[in-house]
Short mmCIF file of C-alpha atoms in Angstrom, two decimals:
data_model
loop_
_atom_site.label_atom_id
_atom_site.label_comp_id
_atom_site.label_asym_id
_atom_site.label_seq_id
_atom_site.Cartn_x
_atom_site.Cartn_y
_atom_site.Cartn_z
CA MET A 1 0.00 0.00 0.00
CA ASP A 2 1.23 3.51 -0.79
CA ALA A 3 1.24 6.38 1.69
CA SER A 4 -2.01 7.83 0.38
CA ALA A 5 -3.90 4.55 0.82
CA ILE A 6 -2.58 4.15 4.38
CA ASN A 7 -3.61 7.70 5.28
CA ILE A 8 -7.08 7.08 3.88
CA ALA A 9 -7.41 3.80 5.79
CA ILE A 10 -6.47 5.47 9.09
CA VAL A 11 -8.98 8.28 8.64
CA VAL A 12 -11.73 5.81 7.63
CA VAL A 13 -11.10 3.71 10.77
CA TYR A 14 -11.32 6.87 12.85
CA LEU A 15 -14.65 7.85 11.24
CA LEU A 16 -16.11 4.39 11.85
CA ALA A 17 -15.06 4.64 15.49
CA MET A 18 -17.00 7.92 15.77
CA LEU A 19 -20.15 6.10 14.67
CA ALA A 20 -19.55 3.39 17.26
CA PHE A 21 -19.40 6.02 20.00
CA GLY A 22 -22.94 7.00 19.11
CA TRP A 23 -24.24 3.55 20.02
CA TRP A 24 -22.18 3.50 23.21
CA GLY A 25 -23.67 6.83 24.26
CA LYS A 26 -27.19 5.62 23.56
CA SER A 27 -26.87 2.97 26.26
CA ARG A 28 -26.13 5.68 28.86
CA THR A 29 -28.83 8.12 27.76
CA ARG A 30 -32.07 7.74 29.69
CA ASN A 31 -33.33 11.28 30.26
CA ASN A 32 -32.93 14.95 29.36
CA SER A 33 -29.94 15.46 31.64
CA ASP A 34 -28.10 12.46 30.17
CA PHE A 35 -28.67 13.62 26.59
CA LEU A 36 -27.85 17.31 27.03
CA VAL A 37 -25.21 17.41 29.80
CA ALA A 38 -24.04 13.78 30.25
CA GLY A 39 -26.04 13.49 33.46
CA ARG A 40 -23.79 16.16 35.07
CA ARG A 41 -21.47 13.31 36.04
CA LEU A 42 -18.12 13.96 34.35
CA GLY A 43 -15.04 13.59 36.53
CA PRO A 44 -11.69 15.41 36.11
CA PHE A 45 -10.28 13.23 33.31
CA LEU A 46 -13.33 13.19 31.04
CA TYR A 47 -14.16 16.83 31.76
CA THR A 48 -10.67 18.12 30.98
CA GLY A 49 -10.52 16.19 27.73
CA THR A 50 -13.94 17.25 26.50
CA MET A 51 -13.38 20.92 27.39
CA ALA A 52 -10.04 21.01 25.58
CA ALA A 53 -11.51 19.19 22.58
CA VAL A 54 -14.47 21.51 22.09
CA VAL A 55 -12.44 24.75 22.15
CA LEU A 56 -9.54 23.50 20.01
CA GLY A 57 -11.09 23.26 16.57
CA GLY A 58 -9.83 23.75 13.05
CA ALA A 59 -8.82 27.37 13.62
CA SER A 60 -6.63 26.31 16.55
CA THR A 61 -5.13 23.22 14.92
CA VAL A 62 -4.87 23.80 11.18
CA GLY A 63 -5.08 27.58 11.44
CA GLY A 64 -2.55 27.76 14.29
CA VAL A 65 0.09 25.94 12.23
CA GLY A 66 -0.62 28.23 9.29
CA LEU A 67 -0.18 31.32 11.47
CA GLY A 68 3.15 29.93 12.69
CA TYR A 69 4.29 29.49 9.08
CA LYS A 70 3.31 33.05 8.21
CA PHE A 71 4.28 34.97 11.38
CA GLY A 72 6.52 32.67 13.41
CA ILE A 73 6.21 32.18 17.17
CA SER A 74 3.68 35.02 17.48
CA GLY A 75 1.25 32.86 15.52
CA MET A 76 0.44 31.22 18.85
CA TRP A 77 -1.62 34.18 20.10
CA LEU A 78 -4.91 33.02 18.58
CA VAL A 79 -4.84 29.77 20.55
CA VAL A 80 -3.35 31.44 23.63
CA ALA A 81 -6.34 33.80 23.66
CA ILE A 82 -8.64 30.77 23.55
CA GLY A 83 -6.74 29.14 26.40
CA ALA A 84 -6.95 32.37 28.40
CA GLY A 85 -10.71 32.37 27.92
CA VAL A 86 -10.99 28.82 29.24
CA LEU A 87 -8.77 29.71 32.21
CA LEU A 88 -10.76 32.81 33.14
CA LEU A 89 -14.09 31.02 32.77
CA SER A 90 -12.89 28.11 34.89
CA LEU A 91 -11.25 30.09 37.69
CA LEU A 92 -13.82 32.88 37.98
CA PHE A 93 -17.20 31.53 36.95
CA ALA A 94 -17.28 27.77 36.28
CA GLY A 95 -17.96 26.82 39.90
CA THR A 96 -20.97 29.13 40.05
CA ILE A 97 -22.25 28.08 36.63
CA GLN A 98 -22.06 24.39 37.56
CA LYS A 99 -24.17 24.94 40.69
CA LEU A 100 -27.03 26.51 38.74
CA LYS A 101 -28.20 23.13 37.37
CA ILE A 102 -29.52 24.64 34.14
CA TYR A 103 -29.07 23.90 30.43
CA THR A 104 -28.58 27.25 28.67
CA VAL A 105 -27.07 30.71 29.07
CA SER A 106 -30.49 32.26 28.57
CA GLN A 107 -31.84 30.29 31.53
CA MET A 108 -29.09 31.83 33.67
CA LEU A 109 -30.24 35.30 32.62
CA THR A 110 -33.86 34.42 33.43
CA LEU A 111 -32.90 33.12 36.87
CA ARG A 112 -30.68 36.08 37.68
CA TYR A 113 -32.86 38.94 36.45
CA GLY A 114 -36.37 37.46 36.55
CA SER A 115 -37.11 39.15 33.24
CA ARG A 116 -38.56 37.59 30.10
CA ALA A 117 -36.91 40.32 28.05
CA THR A 118 -33.55 38.58 28.45
CA GLU A 119 -34.93 35.46 26.73
CA ALA A 120 -34.21 37.15 23.39
CA SER A 121 -30.56 36.22 23.99
CA GLY A 122 -31.46 32.70 22.86
CA ILE A 123 -31.91 33.88 19.27
CA VAL A 124 -28.39 35.34 19.14
CA MET A 125 -26.98 32.22 20.79
CA LEU A 126 -28.78 29.97 18.30
CA ALA A 127 -27.36 31.91 15.34
CA TYR A 128 -23.85 31.73 16.82
CA THR A 129 -23.91 27.98 17.55
CA LEU A 130 -25.50 27.10 14.21
CA MET A 131 -22.92 29.11 12.25
CA LEU A 132 -20.11 27.60 14.33
CA CYS A 133 -21.37 24.12 13.48
CA ALA A 134 -21.64 24.96 9.77
CA THR A 135 -18.15 26.47 9.70
CA SER A 136 -16.58 23.42 11.36
CA THR A 137 -18.48 21.07 9.04
CA GLY A 138 -17.19 22.87 5.97
CA ALA A 139 -13.67 22.91 7.41
CA TYR A 140 -13.15 19.19 7.96
CA ALA A 141 -14.81 18.44 4.64
CA THR A 142 -11.83 20.12 2.93
CA ILE A 143 -9.63 17.30 4.22
CA PHE A 144 -12.01 14.73 2.73
CA VAL A 145 -11.75 16.54 -0.60
CA VAL A 146 -7.97 16.11 -0.54
CA LEU A 147 -7.97 12.52 0.75
CA PHE A 148 -10.78 11.01 -1.28
CA GLY A 149 -10.97 13.37 -4.25
CA TRP A 150 -14.66 14.03 -3.57
CA ASP A 151 -16.71 17.01 -4.65
CA ARG A 152 -16.98 19.62 -1.89
CA ALA A 153 -20.72 19.14 -1.43
CA LEU A 154 -20.35 15.36 -1.12
CA ALA A 155 -17.50 15.73 1.38
CA ILE A 156 -19.60 18.08 3.55
CA ALA A 157 -22.62 15.78 3.36
CA VAL A 158 -20.69 12.63 4.33
CA GLY A 159 -18.64 14.29 7.07
CA GLY A 160 -21.65 16.12 8.44
CA ALA A 161 -23.70 12.92 8.44
CA ILE A 162 -21.11 11.16 10.63
CA VAL A 163 -21.21 13.91 13.27
CA LEU A 164 -24.98 14.04 12.96
CA VAL A 165 -25.41 10.31 13.55
CA TYR A 166 -23.31 9.97 16.71
CA SER A 167 -24.59 13.26 18.15
CA THR A 168 -28.24 12.38 17.51
CA ILE A 169 -28.08 8.83 18.84
CA GLY A 170 -26.20 9.35 22.09
CA GLY A 171 -26.23 13.09 22.75
CA MET A 172 -23.63 14.47 25.12
CA TRP A 173 -22.46 11.04 26.30
CA SER A 174 -21.51 10.07 22.74
CA ILE A 175 -19.93 13.45 22.15
CA THR A 176 -17.95 13.18 25.39
CA LEU A 177 -16.43 9.82 24.48
CA ALA A 178 -15.73 11.03 20.94
CA ASP A 179 -14.12 14.17 22.37
CA GLN A 180 -11.94 12.08 24.66
CA VAL A 181 -10.59 10.05 21.75
CA GLN A 182 -10.23 13.22 19.69
CA PHE A 183 -8.31 14.84 22.56
CA VAL A 184 -5.85 11.91 22.64
CA ILE A 185 -5.44 11.93 18.85
CA LYS A 186 -4.81 15.67 18.77
CA THR A 187 -2.31 15.44 21.62
CA VAL A 188 -0.35 12.64 19.96
CA GLY A 189 -0.60 14.24 16.52
CA ILE A 190 0.60 17.70 17.54
CA PHE A 191 3.01 17.15 20.45
CA PHE A 192 4.50 13.72 19.72
CA LEU A 193 4.44 13.54 15.92
CA MET A 194 4.25 16.85 14.08
CA LEU A 195 6.37 18.91 16.47
CA PRO A 196 9.45 16.63 16.73
CA PHE A 197 9.41 15.55 13.07
CA THR A 198 9.05 19.14 11.80
CA LEU A 199 11.75 20.52 14.07
CA ASN A 200 14.07 17.70 13.05
CA ALA A 201 13.43 18.38 9.35
CA ALA A 202 14.20 22.06 9.93
CA GLY A 203 17.47 21.37 11.73
CA GLY A 204 16.25 22.19 15.22
CA LEU A 205 15.91 25.65 16.76
CA ASP A 206 19.46 26.58 15.74
CA GLY A 207 18.75 25.62 12.14
CA ILE A 208 15.55 27.63 12.13
CA ARG A 209 17.18 30.73 13.65
CA SER A 210 19.92 30.68 11.03
CA ARG A 211 17.46 30.53 8.12
CA VAL A 212 14.62 32.87 9.03
CA ASP A 213 14.38 36.57 9.81
CA ALA A 214 14.66 37.53 13.48
CA SER A 215 11.07 38.86 13.36
CA PHE A 216 9.81 35.26 13.32
CA PHE A 217 10.98 34.92 16.92
CA GLN A 218 9.42 38.21 18.09
CA ILE A 219 6.53 37.62 20.46
CA ASP A 220 4.52 40.49 18.93
CA GLY A 221 5.45 39.81 15.32
CA ILE A 222 1.82 39.27 14.30
CA GLY A 223 0.97 42.80 15.45
CA VAL A 224 -0.17 44.22 18.80
CA GLN A 225 -3.57 45.22 17.40
CA THR A 226 -4.16 41.69 16.14
CA ILE A 227 -3.21 40.21 19.52
CA ILE A 228 -5.63 42.56 21.30
CA THR A 229 -8.39 41.60 18.87
CA TYR A 230 -7.81 37.89 19.53
CA PHE A 231 -8.28 38.44 23.26
CA VAL A 232 -11.35 40.64 22.84
CA VAL A 233 -13.10 38.30 20.41
CA TYR A 234 -12.01 34.82 21.51
CA THR A 235 -11.25 35.23 25.22
CA LEU A 236 -14.43 37.18 25.91
CA GLY A 237 -16.49 35.05 23.54
CA LEU A 238 -15.47 31.87 25.35
CA LEU A 239 -16.72 33.33 28.63
CA ILE A 240 -20.34 33.31 27.41
CA GLY A 241 -20.67 30.80 24.55
CA GLN A 242 -23.43 28.19 24.94
CA ASP A 243 -21.18 25.45 23.54
CA ILE A 244 -18.64 26.13 26.32
CA TRP A 245 -21.16 26.60 29.12
CA GLN A 246 -22.86 23.35 28.18
CA ARG A 247 -19.57 21.55 28.86
CA VAL A 248 -19.34 23.26 32.25
CA PHE A 249 -22.82 21.89 33.01
CA THR A 250 -21.46 18.35 32.52
CA ALA A 251 -19.00 18.64 35.44
CA LYS A 252 -19.72 16.43 38.44
CA THR A 253 -18.81 19.10 41.01
CA PRO A 254 -17.82 22.79 41.08
CA LYS A 255 -14.25 21.66 41.87
CA VAL A 256 -14.11 19.56 38.70
CA ALA A 257 -15.45 22.48 36.67
CA ARG A 258 -12.89 24.86 38.16
CA TRP A 259 -9.70 22.82 38.11
CA GLY A 260 -10.47 20.50 35.22
CA GLY A 261 -11.23 23.56 33.10
CA SER A 262 -8.07 25.32 34.29
CA THR A 263 -6.03 22.30 33.22
CA ALA A 264 -7.72 22.42 29.82
CA GLY A 265 -6.89 26.13 29.55
CA LEU A 266 -3.21 25.54 30.26
CA TYR A 267 -3.22 22.69 27.75
CA CYS A 268 -4.64 25.06 25.12
CA ILE A 269 -1.80 27.54 25.68
CA LEU A 270 0.80 24.79 25.22
CA TYR A 271 -1.11 23.58 22.15
CA GLY A 272 -0.90 27.06 20.65
CA ALA A 273 2.84 27.30 21.24
CA ALA A 274 3.38 23.85 19.69
CA GLY A 275 1.31 24.74 16.62
CA ALA A 276 3.26 27.95 16.06
CA MET A 277 6.56 26.07 16.36
CA ILE A 278 5.38 23.47 13.84
CA GLY A 279 4.51 26.24 11.41
CA LEU A 280 7.83 27.95 12.01
CA GLY A 281 9.71 24.70 11.39
CA ALA A 282 7.71 24.14 8.20
CA ARG A 283 8.76 27.60 7.07
CA VAL A 284 12.32 26.26 6.87
CA ALA A 285 11.66 22.65 5.87
CA LEU A 286 9.00 23.50 3.24
CA PRO A 287 9.84 27.05 2.10
CA ALA A 288 8.09 26.73 -1.28
CA ILE A 289 4.50 26.63 0.02
CA ASP A 290 2.59 29.44 -1.71
CA VAL A 291 0.38 30.62 1.16
CA LYS A 292 -0.74 33.68 -0.82
CA ALA A 293 -2.28 31.54 -3.54
CA LEU A 294 -3.32 28.47 -1.52
CA GLY A 295 -3.97 30.01 1.90
CA LYS A 296 -2.13 29.43 5.16
CA ASP A 297 -4.33 26.48 6.15
CA VAL A 298 -2.67 24.29 3.51
CA VAL A 299 0.54 24.20 5.58
CA TYR A 300 -0.87 21.59 8.00
CA ALA A 301 -1.65 19.12 5.20
CA GLU A 302 1.72 19.79 3.55
CA VAL A 303 3.54 18.92 6.77
CA ALA A 304 1.44 15.76 7.21
CA THR A 305 2.11 14.48 3.69
CA ASN A 306 5.72 15.64 3.12
CA LEU A 307 7.53 15.63 6.47
CA LEU A 308 6.04 12.64 8.29
CA PRO A 309 6.70 8.93 7.65
CA ILE A 310 4.11 6.73 5.93
CA GLY A 311 1.16 6.05 8.21
CA ILE A 312 1.97 8.79 10.70
CA GLY A 313 0.65 11.35 8.23
CA GLY A 314 -2.72 9.61 8.44
CA LEU A 315 -2.78 10.00 12.21
CA VAL A 316 -2.02 13.69 11.86
CA LEU A 317 -4.78 14.18 9.29
CA ALA A 318 -7.12 12.30 11.63
CA ALA A 319 -6.08 14.77 14.35
CA ALA A 320 -7.20 17.66 12.15
CA VAL A 321 -10.52 15.96 11.45
CA ALA A 322 -10.89 15.24 15.17
CA ALA A 323 -10.34 18.90 16.06
CA MET A 324 -13.01 20.09 13.67
CA MET A 325 -15.52 17.34 14.51
CA SER A 326 -15.31 18.02 18.24
CA THR A 327 -16.17 21.68 17.66
CA ALA A 328 -18.97 20.79 15.21
CA SER A 329 -20.62 18.26 17.52
CA GLY A 330 -20.38 20.58 20.52
CA ALA A 331 -21.92 23.45 18.56
CA LEU A 332 -24.66 21.18 17.19
CA ILE A 333 -25.94 19.96 20.55
CA ALA A 334 -25.65 23.51 21.90
CA ALA A 335 -27.78 24.83 19.03
CA ALA A 336 -30.40 22.14 19.60
CA THR A 337 -30.51 22.84 23.33
CA VAL A 338 -30.96 26.58 22.84
CA ALA A 339 -33.56 26.13 20.11
CA ARG A 340 -35.75 23.82 22.17
CA ALA A 341 -35.27 25.32 25.64
CA ASP A 342 -35.09 29.04 24.79
CA VAL A 343 -36.13 30.02 21.28
CA VAL A 344 -39.33 27.99 20.92
CA PRO A 345 -40.86 29.21 24.23
CA PHE A 346 -39.75 32.79 23.46
CA VAL A 347 -41.30 32.83 19.98
CA ALA A 348 -44.46 31.14 21.27
CA GLY A 349 -44.76 33.86 23.89
CA TRP A 350 -45.03 36.49 21.16
CA PHE A 351 -48.19 34.72 19.99
CA GLY A 352 -49.64 34.52 23.46
CA LYS A 353 -48.89 30.83 23.90
CA THR A 354 -46.99 29.09 26.68
CA ILE A 355 -44.83 26.11 25.78
CA ASN A 356 -43.00 24.05 28.39
CA THR A 357 -40.28 22.02 26.72
CA ASP A 358 -39.33 20.27 29.97
CA ASP A 359 -40.97 16.85 29.64
CA SER A 360 -39.29 15.39 32.72
CA ASP A 361 -42.40 13.35 33.58
CA ASN A 362 -41.76 11.32 30.42
CA PRO A 363 -37.95 10.92 30.08
CA GLU A 364 -38.17 8.72 26.99
CA HIS A 365 -40.26 11.29 25.14
CA ASP A 366 -37.90 14.05 26.29
CA VAL A 367 -34.86 12.30 24.81
CA LYS A 368 -36.69 11.66 21.53
CA ALA A 369 -37.63 15.32 21.29
CA ASN A 370 -34.00 16.35 21.79
CA ARG A 371 -32.89 13.90 19.11
CA VAL A 372 -35.34 15.44 16.67
CA TRP A 373 -33.90 18.89 17.31
CA VAL A 374 -30.29 17.70 16.94
CA LEU A 375 -31.18 15.89 13.72
CA GLY A 376 -33.11 18.83 12.26
CA LEU A 377 -30.53 21.49 13.05
CA GLY A 378 -27.72 19.18 11.95
CA VAL A 379 -29.32 18.93 8.52
CA VAL A 380 -29.71 22.73 8.45
CA ALA A 381 -26.01 23.20 9.33
CA ILE A 382 -24.97 20.80 6.56
CA ILE A 383 -27.11 22.67 4.02
CA ILE A 384 -25.68 26.02 5.14
CA ALA A 385 -22.13 24.66 4.79
CA ILE A 386 -22.89 23.39 1.28
CA VAL A 387 -24.70 26.41 -0.19
CA THR A 388 -22.77 29.20 1.55
CA LYS A 389 -19.33 30.00 0.21
CA ASP A 390 -18.35 32.25 3.12
CA VAL A 391 -19.89 30.86 6.29
CA VAL A 392 -17.06 32.55 8.21
CA ALA A 393 -18.61 35.96 7.49
CA ALA A 394 -21.91 34.83 9.01
CA LEU A 395 -20.05 33.36 12.01
CA THR A 396 -18.16 36.63 12.47
CA ILE A 397 -21.43 38.58 12.57
CA ALA A 398 -22.89 36.16 15.12
CA TYR A 399 -19.68 36.19 17.21
CA ASP A 400 -19.49 39.99 17.27
CA ILE A 401 -23.13 40.35 18.32
CA LEU A 402 -22.65 37.61 20.91
CA VAL A 403 -19.78 39.50 22.57
CA GLY A 404 -20.88 43.06 21.82
CA GLY A 405 -24.49 42.43 22.79
CA LEU A 406 -24.59 39.75 25.48
CA LEU A 407 -21.26 39.78 27.34
CA VAL A 408 -22.03 42.67 29.68
CA ALA A 409 -25.48 41.41 30.69
CA ILE A 410 -24.17 37.89 31.39
CA LEU A 411 -21.02 38.78 33.30
CA GLY A 412 -22.75 41.70 35.01
CA GLY A 413 -25.35 39.31 36.37
CA LEU A 414 -22.63 37.05 37.75
CA VAL A 415 -20.55 39.74 39.46
CA TRP A 416 -22.83 42.74 40.25
CA LYS A 417 -25.87 42.33 42.52
CA ARG A 418 -27.23 45.77 41.56
CA GLY A 419 -27.64 44.81 37.90
CA THR A 420 -31.31 44.73 36.87
CA GLY A 421 -33.38 42.96 34.23
CA ILE A 422 -34.29 46.22 32.48
CA ALA A 423 -30.62 47.16 32.34
CA ALA A 424 -29.68 43.71 31.00
CA ALA A 425 -32.32 43.82 28.26
CA ALA A 426 -31.40 47.40 27.32
CA SER A 427 -27.67 46.65 27.19
CA MET A 428 -28.29 43.60 25.02
CA ALA A 429 -30.42 45.60 22.60
CA VAL A 430 -28.11 48.61 22.40
CA GLY A 431 -24.92 46.55 22.20
CA SER A 432 -26.33 44.36 19.41
CA VAL A 433 -27.66 47.35 17.42
CA ILE A 434 -24.43 49.33 17.75
CA THR A 435 -22.31 46.30 16.81
CA LEU A 436 -24.43 45.43 13.77
CA GLY A 437 -24.91 49.07 12.75
CA THR A 438 -21.19 49.83 12.87
CA MET A 439 -20.52 46.70 10.84
CA ILE A 440 -23.02 47.77 8.16
CA ILE A 441 -21.61 51.31 7.97
CA LEU A 442 -18.05 50.04 7.63
CA GLU A 443 -19.08 47.46 5.02
CA VAL A 444 -20.92 50.07 2.91
CA ASN A 445 -17.83 52.29 2.91
CA ALA A 446 -15.28 49.50 2.51
CA GLU A 447 -13.26 49.31 -0.66
CA VAL A 448 -12.88 45.52 -0.36
CA PRO A 449 -15.94 43.27 0.20
CA LEU A 450 -16.29 41.91 3.78
CA ASP A 451 -13.72 44.36 5.18
CA GLY A 452 -16.48 45.97 7.24
CA ILE A 453 -17.65 42.62 8.60
CA TYR A 454 -14.15 41.57 9.59
CA ALA A 455 -13.26 44.96 11.11
CA ASN A 456 -12.45 45.30 14.82
CA GLU A 457 -14.41 48.49 15.53
CA PRO A 458 -17.94 46.99 15.67
CA ILE A 459 -17.23 44.76 18.63
CA TYR A 460 -15.38 47.54 20.51
CA TYR A 461 -18.19 50.07 20.03
CA GLY A 462 -20.83 47.47 20.88
CA LEU A 463 -19.10 46.53 24.13
CA LEU A 464 -18.62 50.14 25.24
CA ALA A 465 -22.23 51.07 24.48
CA SER A 466 -23.56 47.93 26.16
CA ALA A 467 -21.50 48.55 29.34
CA ALA A 468 -22.54 52.20 29.58
CA VAL A 469 -26.23 51.39 29.19
CA TYR A 470 -26.06 48.49 31.66
CA VAL A 471 -24.47 50.54 34.44
CA ALA A 472 -26.66 53.60 33.88
CA ALA A 473 -29.92 51.68 33.61
CA SER A 474 -29.11 49.52 36.64
CA LEU A 475 -28.56 52.59 38.81
CA LEU A 476 -31.69 54.32 37.49
CA THR A 477 -34.11 51.40 37.85
CA ARG A 478 -35.47 49.52 40.84
CA PRO A 479 -33.31 46.63 42.11
CA THR A 480 -34.21 43.11 41.06
CA ASP A 481 -37.19 41.60 42.89
CA PRO A 482 -35.92 40.27 46.28
CA ALA A 483 -37.74 36.96 45.70
CA VAL A 484 -35.87 36.48 42.43
CA MET A 485 -32.56 37.35 44.08
CA ARG A 486 -33.21 34.90 46.92
CA ALA A 487 -33.93 32.14 44.41
CA TRP A 488 -30.76 33.07 42.51
CA GLN A 489 -28.63 33.06 45.65
CA ARG A 490 -29.92 29.62 46.62
CA ARG A 491 -28.86 28.30 43.23
CA VAL A 492 -25.46 29.96 43.45
CA ALA A 493 -24.98 28.46 46.91
CA GLY A 494 -25.58 25.00 45.45
CA GLN A 495 -28.95 24.56 47.08
CA GLU A 496 -30.94 23.07 44.23
CA GLN A 497 -34.27 24.75 43.88
CA GLU A 498 -37.18 22.80 42.44
CA GLY A 499 -38.72 24.30 39.37
CA THR A 500 -37.60 25.76 36.07
CA PRO A 501 -36.56 29.38 35.40
CA GLN A 502 -40.06 29.97 34.01
CA GLU A 503 -41.56 28.94 37.34
CA VAL A 504 -39.30 31.40 39.10
CA LEU A 505 -40.78 34.11 36.90
CA ALA A 506 -44.25 32.98 37.93
CA GLY A 507 -43.44 33.93 41.49
CA ARG A 508 -41.89 30.87 43.10
#
């Protein structure tokens, strides 16, 4: 067998294993909690692996190596910003979040503020998670195009179907086991295969230093403004993303959420440094890669096929697929959770109807309903990935509104007792409008298409406006209802309160 056939065989075995995890997860899924948050029973090992897997996707793995090739050691800052987000979330908020015993970010807002106005956050969160799933699906399909020679649409459909099957059948339990295997594959692929082989091919650090410009070893070589943007967008975004919070909900105890997540955050930082070094080594070992014409993401595949021995390249390609699949599956179940728990009741409320999606009296029916939502939104994500040429633009819009519109209300509720529901709703509305409005103005006046969408200013202006409105409105409005605050404080103290957030609003 030639190298190509071996690489294909390894990736195929990996994909078949993903399907098997779906059936394993099904045997452990008996109710809503099992399907959505793995029964809230993950210990340190499983929790650390699944948290690291969900945040380290294609941008961190394939993109991180490409940034190292283009900018040198400073290419690590994208992944370092992600790791910093995981660290901050884990050390500051994960323990509190785990005690709430909820399923979505919007439910936290409802519990904290006692205001139905904050339920609109579910729509933004649904758009963000759905676009994240579509982006990841399109990303790992590019590897299938290279390996199997498939058409792009076929590659997306087949790859998306695999994630869809194991996520639908077993829910979070299947995703957790898949993430654990993906975590191991990525660790071996990056730290024990790509890094040593690439550095060896480049002649070690001394060989690299002698053959590249000194700027490749400057810590700020990528640009200070770019580094700041990474921290604003990715670090802050990770603090409030439904896909990340849903993993926090799976932790067995607040201690697991805090220290298991901190371990995952440190791992991410090391992962970013390793990816940048791989890219830097490839800059010397494979200097002819035309990143301007082919894009920086091609560097990862070039290293896998040209610098690694036969068979090992397949493991490295499987690591890339694993990174993207873990993000896609996490975003998919997050989108389904938000759609069913938040968006459907919110939209129904506009028509004067009350819908309770908590079918805890009939666990079997509850699990089936969740499977339907995962299946339906998975199909939607696959279609979006196929028909949309630039899903990243849509994801950028959703990400900017997520941070610019929702960050202040969410973090304010966690750290400031004086924050009110009116202030939260107003800050969300103003932050979202300012972010989106600035983006539209910049895009209309941009000389190059999408420059306005990818600009940094919208998220900065949105955050500043949101913070100003939140503080001012909180001080000018009546404090949150004492009954709501007492219910919130009981949850934060770990004293489980019976009833859903909607029942709290009804006066319980």
